[in-house]
Coordinates of C-alpha atoms in Angstrom, one line a residue:
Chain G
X2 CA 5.7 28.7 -7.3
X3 CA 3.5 26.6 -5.1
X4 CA 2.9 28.0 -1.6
X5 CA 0.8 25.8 1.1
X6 CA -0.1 28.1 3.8
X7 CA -1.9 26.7 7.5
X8 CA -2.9 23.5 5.6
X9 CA -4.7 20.9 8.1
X10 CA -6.5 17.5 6.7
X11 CA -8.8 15.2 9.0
X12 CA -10.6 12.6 8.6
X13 CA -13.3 12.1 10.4
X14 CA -11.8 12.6 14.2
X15 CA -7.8 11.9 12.8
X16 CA -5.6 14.8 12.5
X17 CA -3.8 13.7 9.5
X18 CA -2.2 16.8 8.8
X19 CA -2.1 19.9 11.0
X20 CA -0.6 23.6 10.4
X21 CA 1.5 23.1 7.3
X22 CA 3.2 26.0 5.1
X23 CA 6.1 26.2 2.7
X24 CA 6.9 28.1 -0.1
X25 CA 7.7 25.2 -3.2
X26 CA 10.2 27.0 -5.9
X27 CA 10.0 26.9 -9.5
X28 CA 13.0 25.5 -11.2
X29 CA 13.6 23.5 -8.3
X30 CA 13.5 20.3 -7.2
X31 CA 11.1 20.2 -3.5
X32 CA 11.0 17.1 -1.9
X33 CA 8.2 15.8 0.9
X34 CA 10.1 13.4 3.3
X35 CA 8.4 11.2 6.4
X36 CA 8.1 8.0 7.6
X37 CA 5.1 5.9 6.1
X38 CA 1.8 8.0 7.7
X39 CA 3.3 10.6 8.2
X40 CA 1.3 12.5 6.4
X41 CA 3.2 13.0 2.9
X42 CA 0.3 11.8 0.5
X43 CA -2.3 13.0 2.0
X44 CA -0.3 16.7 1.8
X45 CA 0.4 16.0 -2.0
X46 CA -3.3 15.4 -2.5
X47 CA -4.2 18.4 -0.9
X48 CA -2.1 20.1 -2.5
X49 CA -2.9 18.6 -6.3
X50 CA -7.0 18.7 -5.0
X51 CA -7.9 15.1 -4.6
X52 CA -8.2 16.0 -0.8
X53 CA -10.4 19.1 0.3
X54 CA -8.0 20.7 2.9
X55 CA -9.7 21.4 5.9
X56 CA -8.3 24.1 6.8
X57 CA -5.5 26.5 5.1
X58 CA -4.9 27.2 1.5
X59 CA -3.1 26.0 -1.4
X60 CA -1.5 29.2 -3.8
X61 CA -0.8 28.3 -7.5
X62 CA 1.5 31.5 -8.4
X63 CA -0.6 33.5 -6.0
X64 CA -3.7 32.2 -6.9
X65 CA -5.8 30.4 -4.3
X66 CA -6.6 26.6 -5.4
X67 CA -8.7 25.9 -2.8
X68 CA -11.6 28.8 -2.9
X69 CA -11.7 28.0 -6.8
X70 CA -14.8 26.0 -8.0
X71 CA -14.4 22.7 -10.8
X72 CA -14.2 24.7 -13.5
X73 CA -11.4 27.3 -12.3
X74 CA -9.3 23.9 -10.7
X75 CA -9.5 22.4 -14.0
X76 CA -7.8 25.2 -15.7
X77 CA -4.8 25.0 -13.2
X78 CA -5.3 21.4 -13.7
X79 CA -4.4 21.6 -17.0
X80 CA -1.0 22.9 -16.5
X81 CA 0.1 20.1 -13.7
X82 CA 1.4 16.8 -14.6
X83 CA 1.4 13.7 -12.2
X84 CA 3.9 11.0 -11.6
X85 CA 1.9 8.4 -9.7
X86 CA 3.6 5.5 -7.2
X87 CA 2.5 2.5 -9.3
X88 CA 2.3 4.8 -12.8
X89 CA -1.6 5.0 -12.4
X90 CA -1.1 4.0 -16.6
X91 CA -4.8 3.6 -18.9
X92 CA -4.6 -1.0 -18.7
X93 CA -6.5 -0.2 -22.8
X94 CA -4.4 1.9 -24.0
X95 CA -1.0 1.2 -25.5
X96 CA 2.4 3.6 -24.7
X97 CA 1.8 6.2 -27.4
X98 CA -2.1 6.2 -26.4
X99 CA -1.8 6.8 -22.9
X100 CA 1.0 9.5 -23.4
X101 CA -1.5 11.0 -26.3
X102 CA -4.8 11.1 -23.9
X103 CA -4.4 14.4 -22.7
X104 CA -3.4 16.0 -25.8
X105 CA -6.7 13.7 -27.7
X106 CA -8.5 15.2 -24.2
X107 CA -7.6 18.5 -24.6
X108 CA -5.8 20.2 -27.7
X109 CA -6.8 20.6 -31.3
X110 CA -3.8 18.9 -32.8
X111 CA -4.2 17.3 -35.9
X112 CA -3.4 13.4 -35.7
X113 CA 0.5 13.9 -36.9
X114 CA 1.1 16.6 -34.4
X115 CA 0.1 15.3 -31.5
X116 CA 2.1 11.9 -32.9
X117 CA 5.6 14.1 -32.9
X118 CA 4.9 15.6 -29.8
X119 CA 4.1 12.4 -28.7
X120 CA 7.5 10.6 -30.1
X121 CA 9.1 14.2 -29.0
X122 CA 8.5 13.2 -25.1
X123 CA 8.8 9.6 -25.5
X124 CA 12.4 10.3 -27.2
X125 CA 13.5 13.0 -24.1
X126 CA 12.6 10.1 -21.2
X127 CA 14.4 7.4 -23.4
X128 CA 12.0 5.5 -24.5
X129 CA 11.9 4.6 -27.9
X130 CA 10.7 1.9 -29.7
X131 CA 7.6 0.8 -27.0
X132 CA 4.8 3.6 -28.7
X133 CA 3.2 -0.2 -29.5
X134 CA 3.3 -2.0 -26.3
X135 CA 0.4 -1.7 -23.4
X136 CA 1.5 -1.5 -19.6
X137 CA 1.2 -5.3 -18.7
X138 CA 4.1 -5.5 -21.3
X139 CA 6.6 -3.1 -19.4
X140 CA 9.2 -3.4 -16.7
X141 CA 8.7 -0.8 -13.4
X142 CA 11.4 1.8 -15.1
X143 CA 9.5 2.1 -18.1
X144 CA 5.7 2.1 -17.1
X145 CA 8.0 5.2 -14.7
X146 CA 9.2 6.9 -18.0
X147 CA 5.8 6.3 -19.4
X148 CA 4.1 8.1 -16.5
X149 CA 6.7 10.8 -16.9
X150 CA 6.0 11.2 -20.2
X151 CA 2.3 11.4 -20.1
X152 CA 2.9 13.8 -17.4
X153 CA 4.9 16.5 -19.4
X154 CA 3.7 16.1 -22.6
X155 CA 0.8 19.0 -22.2
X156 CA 4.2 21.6 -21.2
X157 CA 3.2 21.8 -17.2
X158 CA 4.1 24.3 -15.0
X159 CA 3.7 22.1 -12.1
X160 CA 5.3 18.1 -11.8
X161 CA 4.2 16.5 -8.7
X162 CA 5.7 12.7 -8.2
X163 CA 4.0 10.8 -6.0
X164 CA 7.1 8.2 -4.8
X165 CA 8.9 7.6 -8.1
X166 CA 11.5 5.0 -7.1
X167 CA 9.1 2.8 -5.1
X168 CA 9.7 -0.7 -6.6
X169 CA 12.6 0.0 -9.0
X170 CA 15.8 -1.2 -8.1
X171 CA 18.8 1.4 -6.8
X172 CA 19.8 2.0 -10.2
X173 CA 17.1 2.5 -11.5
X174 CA 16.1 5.0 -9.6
X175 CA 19.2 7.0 -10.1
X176 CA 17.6 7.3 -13.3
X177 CA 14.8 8.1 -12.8
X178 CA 16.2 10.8 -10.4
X179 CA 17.9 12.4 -13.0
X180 CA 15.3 12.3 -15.7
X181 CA 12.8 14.2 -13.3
X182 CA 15.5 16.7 -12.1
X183 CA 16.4 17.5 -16.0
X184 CA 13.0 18.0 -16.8
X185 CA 13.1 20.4 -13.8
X186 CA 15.6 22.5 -14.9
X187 CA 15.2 22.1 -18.1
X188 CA 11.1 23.5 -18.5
X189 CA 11.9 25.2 -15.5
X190 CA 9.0 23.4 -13.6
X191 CA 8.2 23.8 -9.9
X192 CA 8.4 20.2 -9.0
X193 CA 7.5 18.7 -6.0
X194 CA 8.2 14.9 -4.8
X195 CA 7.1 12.8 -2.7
X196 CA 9.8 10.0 -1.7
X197 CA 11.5 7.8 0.8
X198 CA 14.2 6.9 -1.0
X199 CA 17.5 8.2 0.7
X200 CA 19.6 9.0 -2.5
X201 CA 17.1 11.0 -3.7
X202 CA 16.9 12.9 -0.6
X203 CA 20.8 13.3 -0.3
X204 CA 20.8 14.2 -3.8
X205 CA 18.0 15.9 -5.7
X206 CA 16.9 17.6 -2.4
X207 CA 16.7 21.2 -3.6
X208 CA 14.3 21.8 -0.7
X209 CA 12.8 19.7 1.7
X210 CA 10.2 19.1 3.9
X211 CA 10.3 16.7 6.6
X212 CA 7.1 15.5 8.2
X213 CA 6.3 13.7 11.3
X214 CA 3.1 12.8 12.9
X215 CA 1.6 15.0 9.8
X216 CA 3.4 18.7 11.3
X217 CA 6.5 20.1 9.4
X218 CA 9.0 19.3 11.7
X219 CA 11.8 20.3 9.1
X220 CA 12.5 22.3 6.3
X221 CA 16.4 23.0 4.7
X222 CA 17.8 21.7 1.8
X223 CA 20.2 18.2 0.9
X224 CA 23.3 20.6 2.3
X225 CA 21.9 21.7 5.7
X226 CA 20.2 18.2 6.2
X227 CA 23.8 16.5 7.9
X228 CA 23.8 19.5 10.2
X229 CA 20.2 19.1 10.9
X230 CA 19.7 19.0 14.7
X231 CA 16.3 17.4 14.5
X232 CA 15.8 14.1 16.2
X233 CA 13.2 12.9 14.2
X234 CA 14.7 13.9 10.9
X235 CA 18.1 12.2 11.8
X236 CA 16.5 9.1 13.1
X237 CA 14.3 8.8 9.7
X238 CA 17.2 9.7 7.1
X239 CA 20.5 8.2 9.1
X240 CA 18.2 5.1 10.4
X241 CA 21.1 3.0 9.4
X242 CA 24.5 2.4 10.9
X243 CA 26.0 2.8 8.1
X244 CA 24.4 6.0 7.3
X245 CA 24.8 7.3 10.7
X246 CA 29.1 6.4 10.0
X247 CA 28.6 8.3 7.1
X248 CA 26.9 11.6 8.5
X249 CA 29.6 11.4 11.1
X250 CA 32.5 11.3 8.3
X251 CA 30.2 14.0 6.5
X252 CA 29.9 16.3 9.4
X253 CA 33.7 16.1 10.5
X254 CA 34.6 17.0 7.2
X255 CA 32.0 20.0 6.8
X256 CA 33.6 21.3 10.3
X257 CA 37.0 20.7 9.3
X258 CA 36.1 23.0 6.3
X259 CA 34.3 25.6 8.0
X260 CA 37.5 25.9 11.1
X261 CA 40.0 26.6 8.0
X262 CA 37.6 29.1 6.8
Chain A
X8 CA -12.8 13.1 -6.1
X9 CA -10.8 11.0 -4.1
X10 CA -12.2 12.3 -0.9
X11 CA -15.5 10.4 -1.5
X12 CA -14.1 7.3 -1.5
X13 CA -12.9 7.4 2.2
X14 CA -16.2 8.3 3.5
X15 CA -18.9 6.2 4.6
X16 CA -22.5 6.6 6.0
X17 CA -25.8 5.3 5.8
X18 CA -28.5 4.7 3.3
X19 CA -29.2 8.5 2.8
X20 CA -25.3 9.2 2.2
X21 CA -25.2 6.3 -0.4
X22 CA -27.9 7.3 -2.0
X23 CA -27.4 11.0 -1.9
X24 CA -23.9 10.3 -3.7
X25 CA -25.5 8.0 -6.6
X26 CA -27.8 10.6 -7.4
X27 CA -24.7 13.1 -7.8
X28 CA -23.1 10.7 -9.8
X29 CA -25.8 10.0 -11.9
X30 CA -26.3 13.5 -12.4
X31 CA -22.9 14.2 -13.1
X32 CA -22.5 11.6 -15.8
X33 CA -25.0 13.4 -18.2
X34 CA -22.6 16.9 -17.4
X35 CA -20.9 18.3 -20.6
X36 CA -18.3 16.1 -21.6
X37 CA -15.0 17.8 -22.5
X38 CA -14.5 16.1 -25.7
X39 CA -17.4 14.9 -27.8
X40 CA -15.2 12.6 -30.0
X41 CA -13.3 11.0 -27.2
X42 CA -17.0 10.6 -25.6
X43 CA -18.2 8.9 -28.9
X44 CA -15.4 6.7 -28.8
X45 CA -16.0 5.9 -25.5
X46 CA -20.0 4.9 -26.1
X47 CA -19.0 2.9 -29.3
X48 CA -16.3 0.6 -26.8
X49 CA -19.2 0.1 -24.3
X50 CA -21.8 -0.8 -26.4
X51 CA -19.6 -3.9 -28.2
X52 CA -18.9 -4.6 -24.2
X53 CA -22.0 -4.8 -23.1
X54 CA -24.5 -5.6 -25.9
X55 CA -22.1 -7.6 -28.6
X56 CA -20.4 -9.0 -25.4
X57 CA -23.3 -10.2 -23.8
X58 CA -25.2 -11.9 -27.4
X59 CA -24.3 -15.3 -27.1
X60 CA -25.4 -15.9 -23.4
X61 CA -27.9 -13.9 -23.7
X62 CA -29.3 -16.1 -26.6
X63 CA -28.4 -19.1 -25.2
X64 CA -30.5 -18.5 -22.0
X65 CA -33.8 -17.3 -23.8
X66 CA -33.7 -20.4 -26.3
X67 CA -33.2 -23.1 -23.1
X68 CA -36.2 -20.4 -20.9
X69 CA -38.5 -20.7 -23.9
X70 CA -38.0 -24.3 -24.7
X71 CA -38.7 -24.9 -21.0
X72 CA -41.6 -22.8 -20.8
X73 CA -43.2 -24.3 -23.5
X74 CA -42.4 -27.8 -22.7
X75 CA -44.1 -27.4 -19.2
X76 CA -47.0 -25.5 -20.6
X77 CA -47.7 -28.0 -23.1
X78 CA -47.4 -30.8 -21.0
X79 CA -49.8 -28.7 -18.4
X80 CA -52.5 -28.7 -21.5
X81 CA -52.0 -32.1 -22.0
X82 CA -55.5 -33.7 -21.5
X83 CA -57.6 -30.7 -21.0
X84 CA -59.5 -28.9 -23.2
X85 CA -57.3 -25.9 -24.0
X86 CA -56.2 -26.3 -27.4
X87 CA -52.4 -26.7 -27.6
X88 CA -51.9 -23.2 -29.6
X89 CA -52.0 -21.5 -26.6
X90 CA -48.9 -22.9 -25.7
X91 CA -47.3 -20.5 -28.5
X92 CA -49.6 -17.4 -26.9
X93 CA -48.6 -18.1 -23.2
X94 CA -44.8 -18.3 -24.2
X95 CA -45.0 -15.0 -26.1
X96 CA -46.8 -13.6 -23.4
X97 CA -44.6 -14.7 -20.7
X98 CA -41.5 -13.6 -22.9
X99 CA -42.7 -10.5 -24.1
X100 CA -44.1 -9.4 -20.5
X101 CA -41.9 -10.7 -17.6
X102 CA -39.0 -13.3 -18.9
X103 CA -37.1 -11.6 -21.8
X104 CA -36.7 -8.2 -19.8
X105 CA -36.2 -9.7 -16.1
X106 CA -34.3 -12.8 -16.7
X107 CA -32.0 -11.2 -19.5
X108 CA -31.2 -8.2 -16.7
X109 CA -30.8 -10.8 -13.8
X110 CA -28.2 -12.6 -16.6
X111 CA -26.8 -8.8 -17.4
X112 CA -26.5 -8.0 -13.3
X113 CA -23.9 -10.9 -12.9
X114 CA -22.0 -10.9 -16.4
X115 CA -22.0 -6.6 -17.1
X116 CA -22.2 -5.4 -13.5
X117 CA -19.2 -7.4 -11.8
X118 CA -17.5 -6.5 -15.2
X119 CA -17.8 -2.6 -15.0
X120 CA -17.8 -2.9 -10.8
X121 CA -14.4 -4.6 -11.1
X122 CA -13.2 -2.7 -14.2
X123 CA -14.2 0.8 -12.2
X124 CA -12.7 -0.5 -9.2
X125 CA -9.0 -1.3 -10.6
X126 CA -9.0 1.9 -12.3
X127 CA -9.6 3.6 -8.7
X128 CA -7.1 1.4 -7.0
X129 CA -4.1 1.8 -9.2
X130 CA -4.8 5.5 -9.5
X131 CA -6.1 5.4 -13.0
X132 CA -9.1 7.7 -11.9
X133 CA -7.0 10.2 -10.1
X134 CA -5.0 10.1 -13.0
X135 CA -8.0 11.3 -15.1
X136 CA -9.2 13.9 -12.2
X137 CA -5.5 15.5 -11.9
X138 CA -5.5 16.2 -15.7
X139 CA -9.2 18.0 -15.2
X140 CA -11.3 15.2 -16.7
X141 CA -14.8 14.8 -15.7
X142 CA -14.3 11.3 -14.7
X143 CA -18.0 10.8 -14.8
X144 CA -18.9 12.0 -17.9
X145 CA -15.9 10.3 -19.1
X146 CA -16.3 6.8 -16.9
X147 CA -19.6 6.4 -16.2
X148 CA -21.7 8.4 -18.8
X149 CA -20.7 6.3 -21.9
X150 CA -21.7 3.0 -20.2
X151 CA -24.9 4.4 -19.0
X152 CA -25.1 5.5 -22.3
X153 CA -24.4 2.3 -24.1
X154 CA -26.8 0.0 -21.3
X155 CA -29.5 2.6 -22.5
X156 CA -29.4 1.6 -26.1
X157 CA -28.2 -2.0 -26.0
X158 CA -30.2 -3.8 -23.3
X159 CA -33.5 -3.1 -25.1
X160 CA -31.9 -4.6 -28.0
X161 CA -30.7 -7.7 -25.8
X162 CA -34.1 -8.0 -24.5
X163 CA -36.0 -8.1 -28.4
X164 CA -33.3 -10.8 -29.1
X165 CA -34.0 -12.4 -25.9
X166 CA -37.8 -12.5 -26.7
X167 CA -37.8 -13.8 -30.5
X168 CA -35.0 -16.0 -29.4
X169 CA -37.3 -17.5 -26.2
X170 CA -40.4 -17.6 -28.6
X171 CA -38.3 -19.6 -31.4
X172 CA -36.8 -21.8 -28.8
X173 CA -40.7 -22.6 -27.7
X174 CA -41.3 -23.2 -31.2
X175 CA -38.6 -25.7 -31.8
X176 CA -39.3 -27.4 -28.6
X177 CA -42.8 -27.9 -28.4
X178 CA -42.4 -29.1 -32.2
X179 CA -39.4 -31.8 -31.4
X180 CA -41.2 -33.6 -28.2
X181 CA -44.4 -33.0 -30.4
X182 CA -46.1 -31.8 -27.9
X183 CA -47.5 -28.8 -30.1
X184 CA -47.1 -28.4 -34.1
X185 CA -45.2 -25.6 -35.6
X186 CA -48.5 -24.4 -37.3
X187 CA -50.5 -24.6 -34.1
X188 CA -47.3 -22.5 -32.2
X189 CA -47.3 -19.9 -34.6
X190 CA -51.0 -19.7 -34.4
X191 CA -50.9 -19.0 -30.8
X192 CA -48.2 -16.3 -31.5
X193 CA -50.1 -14.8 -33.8
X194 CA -53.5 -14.6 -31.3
X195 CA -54.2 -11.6 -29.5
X196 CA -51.2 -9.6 -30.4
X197 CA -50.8 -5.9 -27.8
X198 CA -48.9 -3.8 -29.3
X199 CA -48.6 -2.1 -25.4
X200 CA -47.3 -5.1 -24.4
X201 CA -44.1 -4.4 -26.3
X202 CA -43.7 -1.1 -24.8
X203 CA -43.6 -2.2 -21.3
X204 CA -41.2 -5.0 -22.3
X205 CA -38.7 -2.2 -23.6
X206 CA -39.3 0.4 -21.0
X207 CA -38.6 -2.8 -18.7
X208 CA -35.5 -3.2 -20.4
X209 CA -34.6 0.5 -20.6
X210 CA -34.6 0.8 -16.6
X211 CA -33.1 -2.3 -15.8
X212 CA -30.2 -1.5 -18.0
X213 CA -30.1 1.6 -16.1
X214 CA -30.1 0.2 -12.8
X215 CA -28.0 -2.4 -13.2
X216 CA -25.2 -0.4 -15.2
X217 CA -25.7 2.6 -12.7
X218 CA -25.1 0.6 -9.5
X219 CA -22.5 -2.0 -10.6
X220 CA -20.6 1.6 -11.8
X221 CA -21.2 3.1 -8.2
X222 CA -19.9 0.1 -6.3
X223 CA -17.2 0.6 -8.5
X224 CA -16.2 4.0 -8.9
X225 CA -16.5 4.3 -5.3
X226 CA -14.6 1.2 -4.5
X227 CA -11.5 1.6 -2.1
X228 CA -8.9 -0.2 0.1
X229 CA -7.4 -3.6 -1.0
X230 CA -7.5 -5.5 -3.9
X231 CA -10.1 -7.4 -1.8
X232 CA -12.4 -4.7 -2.1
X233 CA -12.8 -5.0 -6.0
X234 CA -14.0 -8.6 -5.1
X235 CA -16.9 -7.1 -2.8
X236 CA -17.6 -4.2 -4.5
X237 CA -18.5 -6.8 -7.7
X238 CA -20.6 -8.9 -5.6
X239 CA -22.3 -6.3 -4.3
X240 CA -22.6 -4.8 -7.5
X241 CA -24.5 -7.8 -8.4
X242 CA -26.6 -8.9 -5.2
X243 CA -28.0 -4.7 -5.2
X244 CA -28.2 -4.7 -9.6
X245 CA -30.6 -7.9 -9.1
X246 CA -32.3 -6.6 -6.2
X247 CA -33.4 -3.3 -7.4
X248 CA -34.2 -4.7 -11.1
X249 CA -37.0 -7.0 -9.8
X250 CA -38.0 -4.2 -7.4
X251 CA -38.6 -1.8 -10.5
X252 CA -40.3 -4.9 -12.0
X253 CA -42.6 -4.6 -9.3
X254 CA -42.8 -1.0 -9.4
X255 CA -43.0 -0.9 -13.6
X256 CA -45.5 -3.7 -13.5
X257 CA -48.2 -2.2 -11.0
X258 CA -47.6 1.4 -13.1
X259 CA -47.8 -0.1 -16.2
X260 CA -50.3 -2.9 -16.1
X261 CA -53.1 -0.5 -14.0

């Protein structure tokens, strides 16, 4: 469990964040919605410590990330895993090297260990046969599964992903979706993500966060969100016609349910 | 950390925050081997990398040098074999370490400036800081590391190759005889004189490596940054390596 408490960011005179706190579950699934400066990186920075906070605290299962000096982050640090928007992958380094680097970094392994745990992670995000190939050689979806990989081969507690579906197409994405909500459940991770993408919200939302203007100015989950009153959240996630048709047909159905009962 | 990268100030800030990275790239690394590994990859970018120019250069500087000398002598009563002592002189001394550096601030330092500055653009630093690797003992301490050992070794080449190229030239326009040359290499030898020309070498490679690294570890915004940051990179590497020269040759000469 992840739990931001009071957590403001500026930079220089910009309030970029300002009196955030949420609990983030384990086992589930906590996405970080806004519009685009909203405030949602900045907040996963903080919370992963690429950002100093400037005021409030970060709690990794109680204990306080912030107050911790290098050495004591680094620990924690070794039990997250990180999803970055473009896949952040090593350009030198080929499939099976950048999904070994933190295992070469870190473990004592022998060589054909750290090669099956290796092919073990490659295998769950589907992605056989490309151990040889380097990132220029990749399509979007599988410098994604790469990055996922990399991220859970060292058994995290903690999966942050930082925009997963930007520049994938729609189904894609879905897979992507489901890859990091299976790991989820599966390793029983506290996972938080960072997205825009609508489908994601609607489904994979165990919890989420809605930001605006960088203050939480929602927090529910994807089966409270069509019966969410906030103007801001309903202008962001139903910006479309077409979505806004479909909350409607959502809502009258929910109330139609909830009059039988 | 990240942070760093959005803040700006002035010359004391910049400074201030080179001298922590400097620092912090000699830190404890967290794996010897990988560190190793890291050192061997530099040193064939930076010293096997930068041979053939470097080779090149000193043979066409030397050539020159000796060519103009000679053809100063020409007429006067200096005997030509100085030509062969003034071209060692001026190799050993000033041209091998400051020219080869000048080379080594355009090719190495808008290679590491840029090479840093991708890795911080597409994430592949944070990357490295989120799974609790110093990233400058890991980035930066390797190619300090690997400039420490290799430019002096550039710089000998660059010497014996500037003082051979002398040879050949003064010898082919017949300006001065192979036997006279080597004579004149021969005079006078200081064995000091070969310590400065290595220490030179030794701080330029540190100077150059260690700023190009901090324009681009530090490099953020656009793609159009990593463009700047490798330009300055290279205007600052040359700037401060004929400063030291200045500063190594009033201490060292006195």
């Amino acid at each position: 469990m992840i739990e931001v408490k009071d957590l403001g960011k500026k930079f220089g005179s910009q309030q970029v964040l300002e009196d955030v706190s949420t609990i983030f579950e384990t086992g589930k699934n906590n996405l970080i919605i806004g519009k685009s400066g909203s405030g949602k990186t900045v907040l996963l920075k903080c919370i992963v410590g690429l950002l100093s906070p400037t005021v409030g605290h970060v709690f990794f299962d109680g204990k306080d990330y912030v107050a911790m000096n290098i050495d004591q982050k680094n620990e924690i640090r070794r039990e997250l895993g990180m999803l970055f928007q473009g896949g952040a992958l090593f350009d030198s380094l080929t499939v099976e090297q950048n999904v070994r680097f933190p295992l070469d970094m870190f473990t004592k392994m022998s060589a054909s260990e750290k090669l099956d745990r290796v092919n073990e992670v490659l295998k769950r995000v589907n992605l056989v046969n490309a151990n040889h190939k380097f990132p220029s050689q990749l399509s979007g979806g599988m410098q994604k599964r790469t990055g996922i990989a990399r991220a859970i081969v060292m058994n995290p507690k903690y999966l942050f992903c930082d925009e997963p579906n930007s520049g994938l197409d729609p189904q894609t994405s879905i897979v992507i979706d489901e890859l990091i909500m299976e790991i989820t459940e599966e390793y029983q991770i506290t996972t938080i993500t960072n997205t825009h993408d609508m489908n994601s919200v609607i489904t994979n939302g165990d919890k989420i966060i809605f930001l605006h203007q960088g203050k939480k100015h929602w927090e529910g989950t994807k089966e409270t969100l069509f019966m969410a009153e906030n103007k801001e959240l309903i202008d962001f996630i139903f910006a479309s016609d077409f979505l806004k048709e479909a909350r409607d047909v959502r809502l009258n159905k929910l109330k139609a349910k909830q009059s039988k009962q | 950390m990240a942070e760093y990268v959005h803040d700006t100030g002035g010359p004391l800030f910049h400074i201030g925050r080179y001298m922590l990275m400097v620092k912090r790239s000699f830190s404890n690394p967290e794996r010897a081997s990988m560190l190793w590994k890291e050192i061997l990859r530099q040193m064939s970018n930076i010293g096997v990398g930068s041979l053939v120019i470097i080779i090149l250069i000193s043979f066409f500087i030397g050539a020159v040098s000796a060519v103009q000398f000679a053809y100063n002598l020409s007429g006067s009563m200096v005997p030509m074999y100085f030509v062969g002592y003034v071209v060692k002189e001026s190799m050993i001394l000033e041209l091998a370490p400051t020219i080869s550096c000048l080379i080594l601030a355009g090719k190495v330092g808008s290679n590491l400036a840029s090479e840093l500055g991708t890795m911080r653009l597409t994430e592949q630093i944070d990357a490295l800081e989120i799974m609790g690797v110093n990233t400058f003992s890991y980035l930066i301490g390797p190619k300090l590391i690997a400039a420490l050992t290799m430019v002096p070794l550039l710089v000998i080449i660059s010497a014996a190759t500037g003082i051979g190229g002398g040879m050949l030239a003064g010898s082919f326009t017949g300006y001065v005889s192979i036997s006279d040359y080597t004579q004149g290499i021969l005079m006078n030898f200081v064995q000091k004189n070969i310590f400065i020309m290595l220490t030179k070498a030794a701080v330029f490679g540190f100077v150059l490596t260690s700023i190009s690294c901090y324009q681009g570890f530090y490099a953020h915004g656009s793609a159009i940054e990593i463009g700047k940051a490798s330009t300055r990179a290279v205007v600052l590497s040359c700037i401060m390596v004929l400063f030291a020269d200045l500063i190594l040759a009033w201490l060292l000469l006195n």
